[in-house]
Amino acid sequence: MSTLVKQRQSDSPVVVSTRQRILRKIWRDRFMYLLILPGALFFLIYRYVPMLGIVIAFQDFSPFLGFSGSEWVGLQHFRDIFSSAEIGRVLWNTISLSMLQILFAFPAPIILALLLNEMRSELFKRFIQSIVYLPHFLSWVVVVGIFTIFLRGDGIINDILKQVFGMNQSIGFLTNPDFFRPLIVLQVIWKEIGWGTIIFLAALAGVNPEIYEAASVDGANRWRRMWHITLPALRATIVIMLILRLGSVLDSGFEQIFLMLNSFNRDIGDVLDTYVYTKGVRQSDYSFATAVGLFKGVVGLVLVLGSNYIAKRMGEEGVY
Amino acid sequence: MRSQLLLWPRKWSIVAYEYIFSSHSFIRSLRVTVYITVLGTLVNLFFTTTMAYGLSRKIYGQKFIMLAILFTMLFSAGMIPTYLVVKETGLLDSIWSLILPAAIAPFNLIIVRQFFMSLPQELSESALIDGASDLVIFQRIVLPLSKPILAAFGLFYAVGHWNNYFAGILYLNDQTKWPIQVILRQIVVQSDAMNALGVINPEMLANQPPPETVQMAAILISTLPILIVYPFLQKHFAKGVMIGSIKG
């Protein structure tokens, strides 16, 4: 004991002086802290205080009783989540939609990037790029709106099917639940295919053109050059993008799905995010909705960190 | 009603636009959205640049703050707790609910910070020797040098505000404050143009344009601002995405 006390006593002047040094540093940089303050308050109030609010997932929260007055129920909501058939269905909807996106919407920009890379006229390539990037900046309301106008019973697609192809009945693209998932994927492809090429085109910009020249001198045709030069140059980017995409399988584009949902497709279309909204905001079941949100957040965190870890292990540079 | 599908319009007319602009709710929501976009973008730029500059030099606690910011990109409390905080801070049914809870996009903050860090150190050092404070350096030296990047992120934030739909239905019950995307959804997705627009001008009601025409016109009007800024956006975004992919 006594040695410990002695040691502490002998340490204390040093401690004071480091503290002083830190204080002096802080004082020197006081304006930097002043600049940080507004942003720090934003993160504190709108990002970290809500994390404290997660406690209501373990309560039977009522806005009238408040955080302190509401009854604690422990893990009851989580037991409900794992035993609820409804959650199982919503989770399945979320994951199967994500898998479809990875299968179809993920490769689309890669293919487009390969096509763009083969274009000879730089001017024409720029022109095409300008066109395919644009939908990324349209709102989901506009995209879903245009699809709705085209696809509904008296829309132009059904008109063409009837008048040109002689069908005698309209197809219920928007009311038949079988069309829900394909339409969601199609919309994502239409909106994001161009934007998605940017990162792949950037990877291709780093390829030395002499490699292509050498290959064509050796008699490699366009397909061979694409297969043996362009695709290997993209491999690293494709792998890391795919792994990172896998990290966000529980995110499924809230606005888009919310806009596409109607009473006909709710069974197949409800995903975790829309479910939380319906439960929490519409039905005011705050605690249960928060518990579902927390479940999604925690699984999402594990998936993102896990996919990053794998990306790093594979020799790619992770994002975090 | 419809007899035949035609590829070429039978008649050119702007009556749908006249119809829409005779609707008070449409004009009002356009005005609200312009207001939110301008005010929101200014708030975004202020919060983002000040914090990014404050974190651009080695100061005590900088690492901790950066980690705290990164963490919010990985994990969020979720919709309901955020909703409750917005409610508790008194923003419900105020257009500030579309601005303050989205004051900083962490991704943008990180890129702007990287840009500030890439500026030559000598500039601020010589100003420090001349007796300028960090605030003066930020205001007089750093911000003027950052005009291109401010323009780029201003545009990105602005497009985000203009296109935002969900925050509107989450936080605003008061119809008079609904932004354009909420009205547009009523008109186009719910096919409820006549109700959403609430045109009362009897002259307009007497010869209503076909609903498809009104819907398409509404889409065009609300997308026009995006189309106008698109060429400027395009100049910046390829660069922005590239900077973002460099690890900080």
mmCIF file of C-alpha atoms in Angstrom, chain B residues 80-172:
data_model
loop_
_atom_site.group_PDB
_atom_site.id
_atom_site.type_symbol
_atom_site.label_atom_id
_atom_site.label_comp_id
_atom_site.label_asym_id
_atom_site.label_seq_id
_atom_site.Cartn_x
_atom_site.Cartn_y
_atom_site.Cartn_z
ATOM 1 C CA ILE B 80 -38.722 5.605 -33.802
ATOM 2 C CA PRO B 81 -36.201 6.948 -31.259
ATOM 3 C CA THR B 82 -35.151 9.604 -33.793
ATOM 4 C CA TYR B 83 -38.794 10.479 -34.322
ATOM 5 C CA LEU B 84 -39.291 10.823 -30.567
ATOM 6 C CA VAL B 85 -36.259 13.116 -30.251
ATOM 7 C CA VAL B 86 -37.493 15.290 -33.123
ATOM 8 C CA LYS B 87 -40.811 15.450 -31.299
ATOM 9 C CA GLU B 88 -39.180 16.282 -27.956
ATOM 10 C CA THR B 89 -37.091 19.049 -29.520
ATOM 11 C CA GLY B 90 -40.341 20.617 -30.684
ATOM 12 C CA LEU B 91 -39.735 20.288 -34.418
ATOM 13 C CA LEU B 92 -42.815 18.222 -35.227
ATOM 14 C CA ASP B 93 -44.962 20.039 -37.788
ATOM 15 C CA SER B 94 -42.222 22.596 -38.372
ATOM 16 C CA ILE B 95 -40.187 22.691 -41.566
ATOM 17 C CA TRP B 96 -37.075 22.669 -39.347
ATOM 18 C CA SER B 97 -37.784 18.966 -38.855
ATOM 19 C CA LEU B 98 -36.644 18.493 -42.460
ATOM 20 C CA ILE B 99 -33.515 20.582 -41.887
ATOM 21 C CA LEU B 100 -31.961 20.171 -38.445
ATOM 22 C CA PRO B 101 -32.108 16.347 -38.059
ATOM 23 C CA ALA B 102 -30.304 16.141 -41.420
ATOM 24 C CA ALA B 103 -27.841 18.983 -40.838
ATOM 25 C CA ILE B 104 -24.739 16.940 -41.672
ATOM 26 C CA ALA B 105 -24.238 13.962 -43.952
ATOM 27 C CA PRO B 106 -21.211 12.254 -42.337
ATOM 28 C CA PHE B 107 -19.903 11.109 -45.704
ATOM 29 C CA ASN B 108 -19.817 14.678 -47.021
ATOM 30 C CA LEU B 109 -18.222 15.876 -43.808
ATOM 31 C CA ILE B 110 -15.379 13.404 -44.215
ATOM 32 C CA ILE B 111 -14.723 14.417 -47.817
ATOM 33 C CA VAL B 112 -14.798 18.147 -47.028
ATOM 34 C CA ARG B 113 -12.432 17.531 -44.128
ATOM 35 C CA GLN B 114 -10.048 15.691 -46.429
ATOM 36 C CA PHE B 115 -10.170 18.636 -48.801
ATOM 37 C CA PHE B 116 -9.316 21.071 -45.990
ATOM 38 C CA MET B 117 -6.443 18.831 -44.915
ATOM 39 C CA SER B 118 -5.082 18.872 -48.452
ATOM 40 C CA LEU B 119 -4.782 22.677 -48.485
ATOM 41 C CA PRO B 120 -1.168 23.880 -48.095
ATOM 42 C CA GLN B 121 -0.294 24.269 -44.427
ATOM 43 C CA GLU B 122 1.893 27.326 -45.096
ATOM 44 C CA LEU B 123 -1.168 29.463 -45.763
ATOM 45 C CA SER B 124 -2.660 29.105 -42.319
ATOM 46 C CA GLU B 125 0.735 29.062 -40.615
ATOM 47 C CA SER B 126 1.797 32.381 -42.067
ATOM 48 C CA ALA B 127 -1.581 33.848 -41.167
ATOM 49 C CA LEU B 128 -1.141 32.561 -37.601
ATOM 50 C CA ILE B 129 2.216 34.310 -37.385
ATOM 51 C CA ASP B 130 0.562 37.497 -38.595
ATOM 52 C CA GLY B 131 -1.742 37.178 -35.613
ATOM 53 C CA ALA B 132 -4.902 35.892 -37.275
ATOM 54 C CA SER B 133 -7.086 33.574 -35.204
ATOM 55 C CA ASP B 134 -8.368 30.233 -36.487
ATOM 56 C CA LEU B 135 -11.766 31.807 -37.057
ATOM 57 C CA VAL B 136 -10.288 34.524 -39.261
ATOM 58 C CA ILE B 137 -8.203 31.981 -41.164
ATOM 59 C CA PHE B 138 -11.285 29.840 -41.758
ATOM 60 C CA GLN B 139 -13.333 32.796 -42.921
ATOM 61 C CA ARG B 140 -10.800 34.735 -44.953
ATOM 62 C CA ILE B 141 -8.478 32.076 -46.313
ATOM 63 C CA VAL B 142 -9.963 28.593 -46.212
ATOM 64 C CA LEU B 143 -13.544 29.298 -47.303
ATOM 65 C CA PRO B 144 -12.596 31.449 -50.332
ATOM 66 C CA LEU B 145 -10.212 28.711 -51.455
ATOM 67 C CA SER B 146 -12.986 26.124 -51.132
ATOM 68 C CA LYS B 147 -15.570 27.741 -53.384
ATOM 69 C CA PRO B 148 -15.643 24.881 -55.923
ATOM 70 C CA ILE B 149 -16.106 22.203 -53.286
ATOM 71 C CA LEU B 150 -18.728 24.321 -51.483
ATOM 72 C CA ALA B 151 -20.624 24.644 -54.758
ATOM 73 C CA ALA B 152 -20.426 20.900 -55.349
ATOM 74 C CA PHE B 153 -21.668 19.886 -51.902
ATOM 75 C CA GLY B 154 -24.220 22.690 -51.886
ATOM 76 C CA LEU B 155 -25.705 21.193 -55.044
ATOM 77 C CA PHE B 156 -25.730 17.674 -53.627
ATOM 78 C CA TYR B 157 -27.402 18.795 -50.414
ATOM 79 C CA ALA B 158 -29.894 20.899 -52.384
ATOM 80 C CA VAL B 159 -30.903 17.992 -54.616
ATOM 81 C CA GLY B 160 -31.344 15.887 -51.484
ATOM 82 C CA HIS B 161 -33.704 18.446 -49.948
ATOM 83 C CA TRP B 162 -35.645 18.890 -53.160
ATOM 84 C CA ASN B 163 -36.145 15.149 -53.603
ATOM 85 C CA ASN B 164 -36.839 14.323 -49.976
ATOM 86 C CA TYR B 165 -40.200 12.704 -49.538
ATOM 87 C CA PHE B 166 -40.131 10.557 -46.455
ATOM 88 C CA ALA B 167 -39.185 13.144 -43.813
ATOM 89 C CA GLY B 168 -42.186 15.144 -44.990
ATOM 90 C CA ILE B 169 -44.720 12.430 -44.264
ATOM 91 C CA LEU B 170 -42.933 11.385 -41.074
ATOM 92 C CA TYR B 171 -42.708 14.775 -39.395
ATOM 93 C CA LEU B 172 -45.362 16.998 -40.986
#
